[in-house]
mmCIF file of C-alpha atoms in Angstrom:
data_model
loop_
_atom_site.group_PDB
_atom_site.id
_atom_site.type_symbol
_atom_site.label_atom_id
_atom_site.label_comp_id
_atom_site.label_asym_id
_atom_site.label_seq_id
_atom_site.Cartn_x
_atom_site.Cartn_y
_atom_site.Cartn_z
ATOM 1 C CA UNK A 1 86.018 126.734 145.819
ATOM 2 C CA UNK A 2 82.846 128.810 145.645
ATOM 3 C CA UNK A 3 83.164 129.394 141.895
ATOM 4 C CA UNK A 4 82.447 127.410 138.724
ATOM 5 C CA UNK A 5 86.118 126.554 138.325
ATOM 6 C CA UNK A 6 85.769 123.099 136.776
ATOM 7 C CA UNK A 7 83.614 121.803 133.944
ATOM 8 C CA UNK A 8 80.580 119.858 135.090
ATOM 9 C CA UNK A 9 77.382 118.780 133.374
ATOM 10 C CA UNK A 10 74.902 115.930 133.194
ATOM 11 C CA UNK A 11 76.031 113.379 130.622
ATOM 12 C CA UNK A 12 77.022 109.750 130.283
ATOM 13 C CA UNK A 13 80.662 110.374 129.481
ATOM 14 C CA UNK A 14 83.501 111.933 131.432
ATOM 15 C CA UNK A 15 83.650 115.728 131.108
ATOM 16 C CA UNK A 16 87.121 116.069 132.612
ATOM 17 C CA UNK A 17 89.691 115.000 130.007
ATOM 18 C CA UNK A 18 92.801 116.533 131.629
ATOM 19 C CA UNK A 19 93.781 117.434 135.173
ATOM 20 C CA UNK A 20 92.736 120.969 136.095
ATOM 21 C CA UNK A 21 93.691 123.257 138.970
ATOM 22 C CA UNK A 22 91.871 125.854 141.046
ATOM 23 C CA UNK A 23 92.493 127.759 144.263
ATOM 24 C CA UNK A 24 90.494 129.902 146.683
ATOM 25 C CA UNK A 25 90.708 131.261 150.221
ATOM 26 C CA UNK A 26 87.864 130.291 152.525
ATOM 27 C CA UNK A 27 87.729 131.044 156.268
ATOM 28 C CA UNK A 28 91.350 132.163 156.139
ATOM 29 C CA UNK A 29 92.525 128.868 154.635
ATOM 30 C CA UNK A 30 93.864 128.526 151.086
ATOM 31 C CA UNK A 31 92.453 125.500 149.274
ATOM 32 C CA UNK A 32 94.350 124.129 146.291
ATOM 33 C CA UNK A 33 92.205 121.699 144.326
ATOM 34 C CA UNK A 34 93.255 119.429 141.479
ATOM 35 C CA UNK A 35 90.397 117.964 139.459
ATOM 36 C CA UNK A 36 91.292 114.715 137.689
ATOM 37 C CA UNK A 37 89.566 112.537 135.085
ATOM 38 C CA UNK A 38 87.420 109.799 136.600
ATOM 39 C CA UNK A 39 89.361 106.592 137.206
ATOM 40 C CA UNK A 40 86.478 104.662 135.666
ATOM 41 C CA UNK A 41 86.327 106.892 132.582
ATOM 42 C CA UNK A 42 84.600 105.211 129.624
ATOM 43 C CA UNK A 43 86.644 103.465 126.945
ATOM 44 C CA UNK A 44 86.146 106.295 124.484
ATOM 45 C CA UNK A 45 87.955 108.598 126.926
ATOM 46 C CA UNK A 46 90.625 106.038 127.808
ATOM 47 C CA UNK A 47 91.453 105.747 124.105
ATOM 48 C CA UNK A 48 92.118 109.500 123.945
ATOM 49 C CA UNK A 49 94.126 109.954 127.140
ATOM 50 C CA UNK A 50 96.021 107.813 129.638
ATOM 51 C CA UNK A 51 93.851 108.450 132.710
ATOM 52 C CA UNK A 52 96.192 106.725 135.176
ATOM 53 C CA UNK A 53 99.203 108.668 133.881
ATOM 54 C CA UNK A 54 97.245 111.923 134.174
ATOM 55 C CA UNK A 55 96.413 111.177 137.807
ATOM 56 C CA UNK A 56 99.877 109.917 138.765
ATOM 57 C CA UNK A 57 101.574 112.943 137.235
ATOM 58 C CA UNK A 58 99.230 115.182 139.191
ATOM 59 C CA UNK A 59 100.137 113.314 142.380
ATOM 60 C CA UNK A 60 103.907 113.428 142.089
ATOM 61 C CA UNK A 61 104.157 116.978 140.752
ATOM 62 C CA UNK A 62 102.278 118.475 143.673
ATOM 63 C CA UNK A 63 104.918 119.109 146.300
ATOM 64 C CA UNK A 64 105.096 118.736 149.217
ATOM 65 C CA UNK A 65 102.124 116.435 148.644
ATOM 66 C CA UNK A 66 98.368 116.255 149.181
ATOM 67 C CA UNK A 67 96.665 116.791 152.522
ATOM 68 C CA UNK A 68 93.667 114.840 151.265
ATOM 69 C CA UNK A 69 92.335 112.781 148.383
ATOM 70 C CA UNK A 70 88.634 113.368 147.768
ATOM 71 C CA UNK A 71 86.734 110.561 146.066
ATOM 72 C CA UNK A 72 83.404 111.776 144.675
ATOM 73 C CA UNK A 73 80.483 109.347 144.428
ATOM 74 C CA UNK A 74 77.067 110.184 142.999
ATOM 75 C CA UNK A 75 74.060 108.928 144.941
ATOM 76 C CA UNK A 76 71.963 109.206 141.782
ATOM 77 C CA UNK A 77 73.858 106.493 139.921
ATOM 78 C CA UNK A 78 73.842 102.800 140.752
ATOM 79 C CA UNK A 79 77.131 100.979 141.374
ATOM 80 C CA UNK A 80 78.178 99.176 138.190
ATOM 81 C CA UNK A 81 80.818 96.546 137.446
ATOM 82 C CA UNK A 82 82.942 99.368 136.020
ATOM 83 C CA UNK A 83 82.704 101.182 139.352
ATOM 84 C CA UNK A 84 83.827 98.054 141.209
ATOM 85 C CA UNK A 85 86.786 97.752 138.855
ATOM 86 C CA UNK A 86 87.539 101.409 139.531
ATOM 87 C CA UNK A 87 87.860 100.689 143.251
ATOM 88 C CA UNK A 88 90.366 97.921 142.513
ATOM 89 C CA UNK A 89 92.304 100.245 140.224
ATOM 90 C CA UNK A 90 92.303 102.832 142.996
ATOM 91 C CA UNK A 91 93.869 100.328 145.401
ATOM 92 C CA UNK A 92 96.559 99.476 142.870
ATOM 93 C CA UNK A 93 97.340 103.019 141.786
ATOM 94 C CA UNK A 94 97.317 104.817 145.130
ATOM 95 C CA UNK A 95 98.378 102.104 147.572
ATOM 96 C CA UNK A 96 96.607 100.891 150.699
ATOM 97 C CA UNK A 97 98.065 103.650 152.892
ATOM 98 C CA UNK A 98 96.353 106.302 150.757
ATOM 99 C CA UNK A 99 93.053 105.632 152.506
ATOM 100 C CA UNK A 100 94.237 107.431 155.628
ATOM 101 C CA UNK A 101 94.113 110.582 153.454
ATOM 102 C CA UNK A 102 90.825 109.873 151.719
ATOM 103 C CA UNK A 103 87.467 111.577 152.199
ATOM 104 C CA UNK A 104 84.330 110.306 150.472
ATOM 105 C CA UNK A 105 82.080 113.031 149.101
ATOM 106 C CA UNK A 106 78.553 111.976 148.145
ATOM 107 C CA UNK A 107 76.724 114.228 145.693
ATOM 108 C CA UNK A 108 73.082 114.354 144.566
ATOM 109 C CA UNK A 109 71.754 113.361 147.991
ATOM 110 C CA UNK A 110 69.857 115.345 150.574
ATOM 111 C CA UNK A 111 71.856 115.967 153.726
ATOM 112 C CA UNK A 112 70.456 112.895 155.484
ATOM 113 C CA UNK A 113 72.992 110.692 157.279
ATOM 114 C CA UNK A 114 70.467 107.955 158.062
ATOM 115 C CA UNK A 115 69.610 107.600 154.376
ATOM 116 C CA UNK A 116 73.305 107.498 153.479
ATOM 117 C CA UNK A 117 73.876 104.776 156.080
ATOM 118 C CA UNK A 118 71.104 102.711 154.479
ATOM 119 C CA UNK A 119 72.629 103.169 151.024
ATOM 120 C CA UNK A 120 76.091 102.183 152.227
ATOM 121 C CA UNK A 121 74.737 99.096 154.008
ATOM 122 C CA UNK A 122 73.071 97.995 150.763
ATOM 123 C CA UNK A 123 76.305 98.339 148.731
ATOM 124 C CA UNK A 124 79.012 95.970 150.111
ATOM 125 C CA UNK A 125 81.876 97.458 148.077
ATOM 126 C CA UNK A 126 81.033 100.994 149.168
ATOM 127 C CA UNK A 127 80.704 99.729 152.746
ATOM 128 C CA UNK A 128 84.277 98.344 152.527
ATOM 129 C CA UNK A 129 85.491 101.649 151.120
ATOM 130 C CA UNK A 130 83.727 103.518 153.913
ATOM 131 C CA UNK A 131 85.565 101.398 156.502
ATOM 132 C CA UNK A 132 88.932 101.893 154.785
ATOM 133 C CA UNK A 133 88.358 105.659 154.902
ATOM 134 C CA UNK A 134 87.522 105.366 158.624
ATOM 135 C CA UNK A 135 84.000 106.641 157.825
ATOM 136 C CA UNK A 136 85.242 110.030 156.662
ATOM 137 C CA UNK A 137 82.388 110.980 154.356
ATOM 138 C CA UNK A 138 80.493 114.175 153.639
ATOM 139 C CA UNK A 139 77.198 114.688 151.823
ATOM 140 C CA UNK A 140 77.241 117.649 149.426
ATOM 141 C CA UNK A 141 73.466 117.932 149.082
ATOM 142 C CA UNK A 142 71.177 117.827 146.062
ATOM 143 C CA UNK A 143 71.188 121.512 145.123
ATOM 144 C CA UNK A 144 72.499 121.946 141.572
ATOM 145 C CA UNK A 145 73.612 125.527 142.234
ATOM 146 C CA UNK A 146 75.450 125.373 145.556
ATOM 147 C CA UNK A 147 76.623 123.123 148.367
ATOM 148 C CA UNK A 148 74.662 123.756 151.603
ATOM 149 C CA UNK A 149 76.738 125.730 154.160
ATOM 150 C CA UNK A 150 76.349 123.007 156.807
ATOM 151 C CA UNK A 151 77.827 120.476 154.377
ATOM 152 C CA UNK A 152 80.819 122.709 153.700
ATOM 153 C CA UNK A 153 81.288 123.191 157.438
ATOM 154 C CA UNK A 154 81.335 119.429 157.943
ATOM 155 C CA UNK A 155 83.845 119.005 155.113
ATOM 156 C CA UNK A 156 86.139 121.599 156.717
ATOM 157 C CA UNK A 157 85.833 119.808 160.064
ATOM 158 C CA UNK A 158 86.575 116.366 158.596
ATOM 159 C CA UNK A 159 89.521 117.751 156.600
ATOM 160 C CA UNK A 160 90.992 119.563 159.614
ATOM 161 C CA UNK A 161 90.732 116.454 161.774
ATOM 162 C CA UNK A 162 92.330 114.333 159.044
ATOM 163 C CA UNK A 163 95.305 116.728 158.713
ATOM 164 C CA UNK A 164 95.773 116.972 162.483
ATOM 165 C CA UNK A 165 95.702 113.183 162.887
ATOM 166 C CA UNK A 166 98.197 112.515 160.086
ATOM 167 C CA UNK A 167 100.490 115.344 161.233
ATOM 168 C CA UNK A 168 100.543 113.812 164.702
ATOM 169 C CA UNK A 169 102.188 110.722 163.211
ATOM 170 C CA UNK A 170 104.599 112.693 161.020
ATOM 171 C CA UNK A 171 102.638 111.887 157.844
ATOM 172 C CA UNK A 172 101.001 115.215 157.064
ATOM 173 C CA UNK A 173 101.185 114.743 153.298
ATOM 174 C CA UNK A 174 100.349 111.938 150.917
ATOM 175 C CA UNK A 175 103.350 111.757 148.619
ATOM 176 C CA UNK A 176 104.421 109.738 145.601
ATOM 177 C CA UNK A 177 107.547 107.590 145.941
ATOM 178 C CA UNK A 178 108.967 109.253 142.804
ATOM 179 C CA UNK A 179 108.429 112.715 144.280
ATOM 180 C CA UNK A 180 112.192 113.470 144.407
ATOM 181 C CA UNK A 181 112.677 112.458 140.776
ATOM 182 C CA UNK A 182 109.799 114.664 139.663
ATOM 183 C CA UNK A 183 111.034 117.547 141.823
ATOM 184 C CA UNK A 184 114.390 117.452 140.015
ATOM 185 C CA UNK A 185 112.570 117.977 136.712
ATOM 186 C CA UNK A 186 110.408 120.745 138.191
ATOM 187 C CA UNK A 187 113.490 122.602 139.466
ATOM 188 C CA UNK A 188 114.674 122.877 135.853
ATOM 189 C CA UNK A 189 111.259 124.315 134.963
ATOM 190 C CA UNK A 190 111.611 126.760 137.843
ATOM 191 C CA UNK A 191 115.063 127.907 136.686
ATOM 192 C CA UNK A 192 113.710 128.505 133.182
ATOM 193 C CA UNK A 193 110.747 130.431 134.575
ATOM 194 C CA UNK A 194 113.014 132.579 136.760
ATOM 195 C CA UNK A 195 115.072 133.600 133.734
ATOM 196 C CA UNK A 196 111.921 135.020 132.166
ATOM 197 C CA UNK A 197 110.540 136.431 135.440
ATOM 198 C CA UNK A 198 113.520 137.456 137.634
ATOM 199 C CA UNK A 199 111.254 139.523 139.866
ATOM 200 C CA UNK A 200 109.508 136.367 141.140
ATOM 201 C CA UNK A 201 110.857 134.624 144.259
ATOM 202 C CA UNK A 202 112.081 131.030 144.108
ATOM 203 C CA UNK A 203 109.125 129.771 146.161
ATOM 204 C CA UNK A 204 106.564 131.610 144.002
ATOM 205 C CA UNK A 205 108.207 130.378 140.788
ATOM 206 C CA UNK A 206 108.269 126.797 142.041
ATOM 207 C CA UNK A 207 104.594 126.904 143.000
ATOM 208 C CA UNK A 208 103.682 128.211 139.552
ATOM 209 C CA UNK A 209 105.653 125.577 137.628
ATOM 210 C CA UNK A 210 104.532 122.653 139.807
ATOM 211 C CA UNK A 211 100.890 123.604 139.367
ATOM 212 C CA UNK A 212 101.419 123.892 135.615
ATOM 213 C CA UNK A 213 103.233 120.542 135.517
ATOM 214 C CA UNK A 214 100.526 118.776 137.511
ATOM 215 C CA UNK A 215 97.966 119.621 134.829
ATOM 216 C CA UNK A 216 100.262 118.690 131.924
ATOM 217 C CA UNK A 217 101.682 122.086 130.989
ATOM 218 C CA UNK A 218 105.348 121.530 131.872
ATOM 219 C CA UNK A 219 107.812 122.090 128.992
ATOM 220 C CA UNK A 220 109.288 118.791 130.189
ATOM 221 C CA UNK A 221 105.972 116.953 130.290
ATOM 222 C CA UNK A 222 107.348 114.119 128.157
ATOM 223 C CA UNK A 223 109.953 113.421 130.864
ATOM 224 C CA UNK A 224 107.327 113.471 133.591
ATOM 225 C CA UNK A 225 105.070 111.141 131.626
ATOM 226 C CA UNK A 226 107.848 108.548 131.499
ATOM 227 C CA UNK A 227 107.360 107.966 135.218
ATOM 228 C CA UNK A 228 104.464 105.597 134.537
ATOM 229 C CA UNK A 229 105.576 102.244 135.922
ATOM 230 C CA UNK A 230 105.172 103.256 139.543
ATOM 231 C CA UNK A 231 102.508 103.392 142.204
ATOM 232 C CA UNK A 232 101.884 105.828 145.001
ATOM 233 C CA UNK A 233 103.086 105.195 148.519
ATOM 234 C CA UNK A 234 103.712 107.238 151.617
ATOM 235 C CA UNK A 235 107.301 108.427 151.481
#
């Protein structure tokens, strides 16, 4: 996004406890980013929040759906058993078809594709993930202050190609199968919001309430959280 929108720091526990939202316009394109807790969050975090519910709610509240799911991997950390379990959880939670929307982003690595290829070849589970994502991966460099411009350019290119390919097959968005149920709840939020802000258009009001709901700030959050026994599929 070009700003320090989300919390980030070096530590051995998850910094992100709740879904967060940020937006920015870059090269004439509006990016809407939802930052979620790590799927392999440590037990001390899992005891405080339901990570899977946080992520699912974010997925089915974001209409009309996501153009892409970005999975961030750090090159500075070795793959652990917890990480391998995370990949299995990802399969279960998102569904196999989600991988056509997924981009791997590798942080803390110099922009060196040959080195990344060596690292992937040495990690069988990451190699499988790379294949599932049709080798859509982008290195974000090793600069703590900013992502190199050439890396951002590659990300934009990979994202654009992904959207064009999925749109070609009538599957532009990754959507949750309970999207319609969640939308019904969000429309009630929108009506309430409009009563307080009659000057706002329906589309603007709906965008505001869905973004709020996706990060857990809907007045009907308890209803949204009840949709927990479901998994994500392409609708």
